[in-house]
Each structure stands twice: as structure tokens, then as C-alpha cells.
N, CA, C and O atoms as a MOPAC input file, in Angstrom:
PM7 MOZYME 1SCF
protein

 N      0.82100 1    -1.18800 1     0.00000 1
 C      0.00000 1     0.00000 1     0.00000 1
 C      0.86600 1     1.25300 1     0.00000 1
 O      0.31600 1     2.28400 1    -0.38700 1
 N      2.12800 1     1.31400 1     0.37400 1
 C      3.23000 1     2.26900 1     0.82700 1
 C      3.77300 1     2.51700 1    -0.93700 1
 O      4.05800 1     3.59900 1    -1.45000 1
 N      3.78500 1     1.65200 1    -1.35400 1
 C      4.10200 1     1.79700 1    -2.68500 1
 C      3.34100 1     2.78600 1    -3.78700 1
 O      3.81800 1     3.45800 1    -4.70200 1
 N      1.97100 1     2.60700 1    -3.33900 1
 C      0.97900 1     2.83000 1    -4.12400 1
 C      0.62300 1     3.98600 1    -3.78400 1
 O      0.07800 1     4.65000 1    -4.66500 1
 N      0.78600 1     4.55800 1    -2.54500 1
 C      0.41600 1     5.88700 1    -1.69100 1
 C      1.76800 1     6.92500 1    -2.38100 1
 O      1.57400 1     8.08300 1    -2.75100 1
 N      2.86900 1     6.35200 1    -2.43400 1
 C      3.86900 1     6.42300 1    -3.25800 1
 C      3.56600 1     7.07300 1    -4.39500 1
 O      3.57600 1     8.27100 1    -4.11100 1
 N      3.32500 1     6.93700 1    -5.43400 1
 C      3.13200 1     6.85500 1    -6.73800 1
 C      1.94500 1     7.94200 1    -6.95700 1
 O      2.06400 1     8.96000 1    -7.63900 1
 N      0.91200 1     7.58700 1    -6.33600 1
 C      0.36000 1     8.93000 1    -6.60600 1
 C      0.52900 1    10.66700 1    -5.74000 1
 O     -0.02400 1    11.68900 1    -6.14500 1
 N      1.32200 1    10.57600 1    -4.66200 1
 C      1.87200 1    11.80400 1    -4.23700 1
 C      2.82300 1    12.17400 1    -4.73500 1
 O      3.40900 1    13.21600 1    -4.44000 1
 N      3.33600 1    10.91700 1    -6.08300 1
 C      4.56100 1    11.69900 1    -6.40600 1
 C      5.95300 1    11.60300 1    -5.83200 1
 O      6.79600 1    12.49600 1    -5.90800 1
 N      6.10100 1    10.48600 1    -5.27800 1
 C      7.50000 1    10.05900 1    -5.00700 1
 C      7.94300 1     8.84700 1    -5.10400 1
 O      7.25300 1     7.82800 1    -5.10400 1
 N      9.21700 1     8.92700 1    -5.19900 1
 C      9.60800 1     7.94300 1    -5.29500 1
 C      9.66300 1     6.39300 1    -4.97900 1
 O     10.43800 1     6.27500 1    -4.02900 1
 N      9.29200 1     5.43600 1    -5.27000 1
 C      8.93000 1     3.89300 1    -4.66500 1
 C     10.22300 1     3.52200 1    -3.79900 1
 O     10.27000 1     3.22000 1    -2.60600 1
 N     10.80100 1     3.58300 1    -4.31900 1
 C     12.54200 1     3.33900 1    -3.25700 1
 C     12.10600 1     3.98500 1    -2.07600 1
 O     11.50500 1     3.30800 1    -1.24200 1
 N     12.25800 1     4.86600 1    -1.92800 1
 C     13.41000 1     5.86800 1    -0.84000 1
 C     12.21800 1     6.77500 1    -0.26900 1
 O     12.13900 1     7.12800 1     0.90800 1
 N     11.33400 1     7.08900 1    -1.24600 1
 C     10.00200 1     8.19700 1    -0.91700 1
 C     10.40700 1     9.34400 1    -1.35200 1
 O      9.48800 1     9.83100 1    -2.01000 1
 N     11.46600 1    10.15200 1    -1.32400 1
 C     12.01000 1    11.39800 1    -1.75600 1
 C     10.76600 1    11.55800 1    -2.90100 1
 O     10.28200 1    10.75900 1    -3.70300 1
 N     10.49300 1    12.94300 1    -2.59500 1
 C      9.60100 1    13.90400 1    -3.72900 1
 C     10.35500 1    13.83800 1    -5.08700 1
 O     11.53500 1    14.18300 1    -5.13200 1
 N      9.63900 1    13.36000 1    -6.29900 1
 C     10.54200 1    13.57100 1    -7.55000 1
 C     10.33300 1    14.97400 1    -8.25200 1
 O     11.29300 1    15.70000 1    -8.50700 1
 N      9.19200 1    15.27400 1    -8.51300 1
 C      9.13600 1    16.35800 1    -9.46200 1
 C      9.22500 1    18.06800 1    -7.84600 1
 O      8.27500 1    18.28100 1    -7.09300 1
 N     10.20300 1    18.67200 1    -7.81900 1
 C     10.43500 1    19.40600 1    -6.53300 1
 C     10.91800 1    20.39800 1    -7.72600 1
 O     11.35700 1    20.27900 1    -8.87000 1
 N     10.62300 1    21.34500 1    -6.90600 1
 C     10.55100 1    23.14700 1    -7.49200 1
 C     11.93800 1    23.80400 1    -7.31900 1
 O     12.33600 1    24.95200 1    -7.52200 1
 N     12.60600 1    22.54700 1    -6.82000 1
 C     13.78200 1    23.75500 1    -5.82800 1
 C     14.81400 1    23.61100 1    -6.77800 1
 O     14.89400 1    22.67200 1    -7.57000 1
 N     15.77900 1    24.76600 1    -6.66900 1
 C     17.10500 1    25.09400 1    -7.68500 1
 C     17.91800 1    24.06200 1    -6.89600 1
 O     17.80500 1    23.74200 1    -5.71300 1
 N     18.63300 1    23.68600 1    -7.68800 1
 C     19.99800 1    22.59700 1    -7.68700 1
 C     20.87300 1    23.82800 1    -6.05200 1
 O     21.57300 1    23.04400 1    -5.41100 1
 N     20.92500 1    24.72300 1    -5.64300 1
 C     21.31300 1    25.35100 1    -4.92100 1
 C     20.93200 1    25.03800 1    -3.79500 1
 O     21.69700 1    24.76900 1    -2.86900 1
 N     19.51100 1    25.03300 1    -3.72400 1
 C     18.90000 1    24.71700 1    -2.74700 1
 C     18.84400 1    23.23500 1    -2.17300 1
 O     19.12600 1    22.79400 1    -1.05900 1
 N     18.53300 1    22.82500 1    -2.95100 1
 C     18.99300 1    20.97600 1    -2.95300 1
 C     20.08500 1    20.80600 1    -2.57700 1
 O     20.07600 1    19.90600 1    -1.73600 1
 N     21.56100 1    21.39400 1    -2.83500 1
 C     22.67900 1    21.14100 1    -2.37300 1
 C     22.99500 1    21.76400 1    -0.72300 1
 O     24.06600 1    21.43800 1    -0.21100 1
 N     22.03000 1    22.65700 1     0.06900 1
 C     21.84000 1    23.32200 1     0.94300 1
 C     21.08200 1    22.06200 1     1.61900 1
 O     21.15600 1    22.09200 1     2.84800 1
 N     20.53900 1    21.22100 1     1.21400 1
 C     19.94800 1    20.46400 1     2.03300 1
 C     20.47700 1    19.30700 1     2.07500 1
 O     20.08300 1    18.59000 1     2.99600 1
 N     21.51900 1    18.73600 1     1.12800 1
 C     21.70800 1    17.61700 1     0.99200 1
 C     23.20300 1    18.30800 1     2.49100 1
 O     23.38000 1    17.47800 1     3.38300 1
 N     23.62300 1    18.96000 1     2.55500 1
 C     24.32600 1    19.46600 1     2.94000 1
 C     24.62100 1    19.63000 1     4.80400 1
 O     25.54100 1    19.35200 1     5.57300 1
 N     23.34800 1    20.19800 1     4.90300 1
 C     22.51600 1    20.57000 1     6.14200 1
 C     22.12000 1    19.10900 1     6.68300 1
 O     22.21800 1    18.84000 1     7.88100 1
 N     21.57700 1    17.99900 1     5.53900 1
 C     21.33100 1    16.77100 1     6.64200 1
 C     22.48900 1    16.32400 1     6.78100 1
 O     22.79000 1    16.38700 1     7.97300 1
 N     23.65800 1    15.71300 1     5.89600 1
 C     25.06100 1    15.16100 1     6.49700 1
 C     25.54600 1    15.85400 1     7.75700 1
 O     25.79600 1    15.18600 1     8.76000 1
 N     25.72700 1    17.52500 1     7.73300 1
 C     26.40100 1    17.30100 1     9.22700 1
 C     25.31400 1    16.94000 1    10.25600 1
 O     25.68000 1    16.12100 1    11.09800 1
 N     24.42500 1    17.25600 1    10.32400 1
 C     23.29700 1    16.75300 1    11.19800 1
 C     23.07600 1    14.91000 1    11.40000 1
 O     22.33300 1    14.34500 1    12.20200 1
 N     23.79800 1    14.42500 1    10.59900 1
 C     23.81800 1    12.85200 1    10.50600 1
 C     25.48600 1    13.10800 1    11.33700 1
 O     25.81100 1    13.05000 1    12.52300 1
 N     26.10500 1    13.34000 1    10.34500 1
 C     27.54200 1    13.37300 1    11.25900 1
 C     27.56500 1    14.01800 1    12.81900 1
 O     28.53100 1    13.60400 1    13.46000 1
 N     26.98300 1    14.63900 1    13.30900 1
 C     27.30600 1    15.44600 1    14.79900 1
 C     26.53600 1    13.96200 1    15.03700 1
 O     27.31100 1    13.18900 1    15.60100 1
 N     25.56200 1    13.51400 1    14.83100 1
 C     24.18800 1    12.39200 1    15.86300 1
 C     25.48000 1    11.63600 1    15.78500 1
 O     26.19600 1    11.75300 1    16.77900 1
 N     25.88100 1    10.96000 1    14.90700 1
 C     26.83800 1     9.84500 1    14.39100 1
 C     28.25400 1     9.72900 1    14.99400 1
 O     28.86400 1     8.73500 1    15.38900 1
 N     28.55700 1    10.87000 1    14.95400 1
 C     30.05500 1    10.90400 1    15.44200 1
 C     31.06200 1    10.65000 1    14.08800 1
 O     32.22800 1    10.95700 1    14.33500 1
 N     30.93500 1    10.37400 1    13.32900 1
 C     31.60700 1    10.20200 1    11.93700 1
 C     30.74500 1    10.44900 1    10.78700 1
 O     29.53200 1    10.53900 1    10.98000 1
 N     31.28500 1    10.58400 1     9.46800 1
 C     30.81500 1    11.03900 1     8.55500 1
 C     29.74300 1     9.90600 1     7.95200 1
 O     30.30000 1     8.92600 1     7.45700 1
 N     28.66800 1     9.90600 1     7.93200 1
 C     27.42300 1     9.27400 1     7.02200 1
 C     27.41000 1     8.77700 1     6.36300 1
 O     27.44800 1     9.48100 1     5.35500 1
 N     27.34900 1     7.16100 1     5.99100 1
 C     27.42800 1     6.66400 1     4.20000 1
 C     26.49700 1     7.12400 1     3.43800 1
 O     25.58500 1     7.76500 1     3.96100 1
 N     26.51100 1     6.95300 1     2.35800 1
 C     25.35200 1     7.70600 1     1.23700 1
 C     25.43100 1     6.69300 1     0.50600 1
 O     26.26400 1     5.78700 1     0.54700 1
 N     23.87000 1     6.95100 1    -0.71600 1
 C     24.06800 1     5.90100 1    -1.50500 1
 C     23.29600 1     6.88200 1    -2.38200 1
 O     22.81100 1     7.91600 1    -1.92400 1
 N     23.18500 1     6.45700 1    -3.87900 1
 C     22.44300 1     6.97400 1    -4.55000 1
 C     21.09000 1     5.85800 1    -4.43700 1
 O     21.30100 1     4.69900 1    -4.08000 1
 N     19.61200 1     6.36800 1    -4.79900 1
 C     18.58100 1     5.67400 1    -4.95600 1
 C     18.57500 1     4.78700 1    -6.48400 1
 O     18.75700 1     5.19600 1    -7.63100 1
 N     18.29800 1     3.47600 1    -5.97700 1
 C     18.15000 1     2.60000 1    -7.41700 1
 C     17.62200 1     3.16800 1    -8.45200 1
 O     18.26100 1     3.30200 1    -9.49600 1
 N     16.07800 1     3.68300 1    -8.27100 1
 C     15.18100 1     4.22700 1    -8.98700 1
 C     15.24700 1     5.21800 1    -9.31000 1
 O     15.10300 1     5.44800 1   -10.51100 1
 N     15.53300 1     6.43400 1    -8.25900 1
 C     15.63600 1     7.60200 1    -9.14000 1
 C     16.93000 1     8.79900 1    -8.54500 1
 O     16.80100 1     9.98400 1    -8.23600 1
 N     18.14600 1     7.92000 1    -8.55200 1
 C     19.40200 1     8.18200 1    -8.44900 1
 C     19.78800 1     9.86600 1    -7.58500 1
 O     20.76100 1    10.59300 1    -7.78500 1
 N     18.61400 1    10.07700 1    -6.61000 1
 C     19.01300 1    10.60100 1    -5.37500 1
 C     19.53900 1    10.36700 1    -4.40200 1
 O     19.54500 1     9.21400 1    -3.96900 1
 N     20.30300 1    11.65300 1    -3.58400 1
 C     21.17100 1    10.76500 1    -2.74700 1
 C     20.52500 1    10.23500 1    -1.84800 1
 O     19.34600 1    10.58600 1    -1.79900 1
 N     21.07100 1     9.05500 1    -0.64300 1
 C     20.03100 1     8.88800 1     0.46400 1
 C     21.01700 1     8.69600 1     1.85400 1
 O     21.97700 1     7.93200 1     1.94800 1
 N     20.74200 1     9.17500 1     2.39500 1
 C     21.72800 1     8.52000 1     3.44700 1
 C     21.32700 1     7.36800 1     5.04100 1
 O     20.29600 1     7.02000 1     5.61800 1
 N     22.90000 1     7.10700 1     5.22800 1
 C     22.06400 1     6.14600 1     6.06600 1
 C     21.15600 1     5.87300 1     7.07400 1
 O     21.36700 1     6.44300 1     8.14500 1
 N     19.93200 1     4.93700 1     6.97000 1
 C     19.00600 1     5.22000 1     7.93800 1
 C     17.92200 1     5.82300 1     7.58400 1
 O     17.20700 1     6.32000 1     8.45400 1
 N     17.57500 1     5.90100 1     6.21000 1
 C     16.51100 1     6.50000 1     5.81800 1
 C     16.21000 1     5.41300 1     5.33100 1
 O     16.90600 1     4.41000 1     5.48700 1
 N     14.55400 1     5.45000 1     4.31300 1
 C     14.45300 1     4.24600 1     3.88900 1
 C     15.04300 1     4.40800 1     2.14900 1
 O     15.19000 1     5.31100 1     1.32600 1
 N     15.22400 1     3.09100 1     2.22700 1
 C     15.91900 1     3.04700 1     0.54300 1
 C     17.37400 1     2.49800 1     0.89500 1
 O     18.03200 1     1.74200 1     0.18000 1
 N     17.79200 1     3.07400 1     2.26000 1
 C     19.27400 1     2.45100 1     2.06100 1
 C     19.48700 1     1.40600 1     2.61200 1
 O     19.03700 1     0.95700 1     3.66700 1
 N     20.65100 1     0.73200 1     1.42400 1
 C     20.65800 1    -0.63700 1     1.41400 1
 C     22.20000 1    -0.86200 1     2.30600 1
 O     23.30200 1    -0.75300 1     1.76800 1
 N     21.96500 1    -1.21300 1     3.85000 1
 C     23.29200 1    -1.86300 1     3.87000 1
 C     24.37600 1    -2.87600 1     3.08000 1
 O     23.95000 1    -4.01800 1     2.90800 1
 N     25.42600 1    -2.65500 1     2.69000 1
 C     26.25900 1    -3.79900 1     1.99900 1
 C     27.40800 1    -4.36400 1     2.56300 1
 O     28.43800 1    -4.14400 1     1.92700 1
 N     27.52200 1    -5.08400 1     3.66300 1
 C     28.17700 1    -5.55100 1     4.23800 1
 C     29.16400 1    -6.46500 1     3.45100 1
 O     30.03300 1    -6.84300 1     4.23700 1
 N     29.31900 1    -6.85800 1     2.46900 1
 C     29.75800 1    -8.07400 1     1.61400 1
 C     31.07300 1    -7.71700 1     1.56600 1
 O     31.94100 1    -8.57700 1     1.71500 1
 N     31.40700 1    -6.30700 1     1.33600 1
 C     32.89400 1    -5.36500 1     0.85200 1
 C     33.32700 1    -5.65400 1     1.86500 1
 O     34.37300 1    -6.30400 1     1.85100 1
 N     32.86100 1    -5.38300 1     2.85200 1
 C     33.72000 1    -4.97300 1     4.13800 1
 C     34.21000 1    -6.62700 1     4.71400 1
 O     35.33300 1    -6.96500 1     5.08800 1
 N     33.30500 1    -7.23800 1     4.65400 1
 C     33.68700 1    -8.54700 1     4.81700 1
 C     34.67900 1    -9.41700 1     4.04400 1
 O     35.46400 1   -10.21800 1     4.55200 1
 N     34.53000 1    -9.13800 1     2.71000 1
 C     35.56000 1    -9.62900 1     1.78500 1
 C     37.04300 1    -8.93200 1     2.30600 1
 O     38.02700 1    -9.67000 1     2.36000 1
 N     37.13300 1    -7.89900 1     2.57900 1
 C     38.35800 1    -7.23100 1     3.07900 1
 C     38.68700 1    -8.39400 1     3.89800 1
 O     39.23400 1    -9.44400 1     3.56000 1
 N     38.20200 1    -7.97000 1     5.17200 1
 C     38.74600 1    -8.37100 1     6.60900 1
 C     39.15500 1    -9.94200 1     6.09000 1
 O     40.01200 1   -10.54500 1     6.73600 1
 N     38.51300 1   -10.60000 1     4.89500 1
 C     39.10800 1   -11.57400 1     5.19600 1
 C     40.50500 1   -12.22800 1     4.18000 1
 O     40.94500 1   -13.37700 1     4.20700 1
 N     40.82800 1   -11.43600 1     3.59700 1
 C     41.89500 1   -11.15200 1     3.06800 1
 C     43.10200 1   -11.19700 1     3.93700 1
 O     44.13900 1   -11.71400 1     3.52300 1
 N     43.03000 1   -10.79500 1     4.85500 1
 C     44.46100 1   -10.89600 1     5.69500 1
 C     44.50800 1   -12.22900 1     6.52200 1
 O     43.59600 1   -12.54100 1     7.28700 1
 N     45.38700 1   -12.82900 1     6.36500 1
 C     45.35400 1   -13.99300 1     7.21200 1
 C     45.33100 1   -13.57200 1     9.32500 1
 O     45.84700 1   -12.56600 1     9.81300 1
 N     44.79400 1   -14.38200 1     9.91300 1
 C     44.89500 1   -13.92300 1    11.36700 1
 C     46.34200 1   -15.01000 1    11.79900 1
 O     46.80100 1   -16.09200 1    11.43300 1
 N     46.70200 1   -13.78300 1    12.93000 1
 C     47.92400 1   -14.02100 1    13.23300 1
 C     47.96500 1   -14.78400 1    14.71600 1
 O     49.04400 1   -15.11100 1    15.21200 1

């Protein structure tokens, strides 16, 4: 139903982000801006981001849409033999 409530207000099925938005690329960058340090001060370190599958906005973590990927980080660590 979240999908569908979706679609006709006009946002995005991923993530929800508003697609068709009035605001100058200025303003958008003022906000994309304004939530990272506000994620970073809560966080204590800087925020992962991802772009949205569907409609390649940013999202960051903890919103919906973002996809943890643990696989990288795991493939690392196991690269080094333990000592």
C-alpha cells in the first residue's frame, strides 16, 4: 500500500524522496548538505550515502531506501590472514 500511496503523491517507490520538486539545484545542495552534518554530529563520523536505485538521489544512512552492503567490508577483513 506504501508503494501505491507512493506513486500517486509523487515520489519515489525506493526511498520516498519527492521527484518532481521546485527547488534550484542550490537549494537541494543546501539540504543535501545541512542533513550530512546533522547525521555526522548524531553519528560521530561522517554518514554513508548511496544513490537511490530508482531515481538516483542521494540517500543517506538510515533512511528508507538504504541498502546496507556488508559483503565489501567482509571480503576485506578476510583477506588478511589472522595471526
Amino acid at each position: 500500500m506504501k508503494y501505491f500511496w507512493r506513486r500517486i503523491t509523487g515520489r519515489c517507490t525506493s526511498c520516498g524522496q519527492k521527484l518532481n520538486t521546485k527547488k534550484t539545484l542550490t537549494t537541494r545542495i543546501v539540504e543535501i548538505n545541512d542533513k550530512s552534518s546533522r547525521l555526522a554530529s548524531q553519528l560521530g563520523r561522517t554518514p554513508q550515502t548511496q544513490s537511490c536505485k530508482t531515481c538516483h538521489r542521494i540517500i543517506f544512512e538510515g533512511q528508507p531506501g538504504f541498502v546496507h552492503r556488508y559483503l565489501l567490508i567482509d571480503m576485506g577483513l578476510s583477506i588478511y590472514p589472522k595471526k
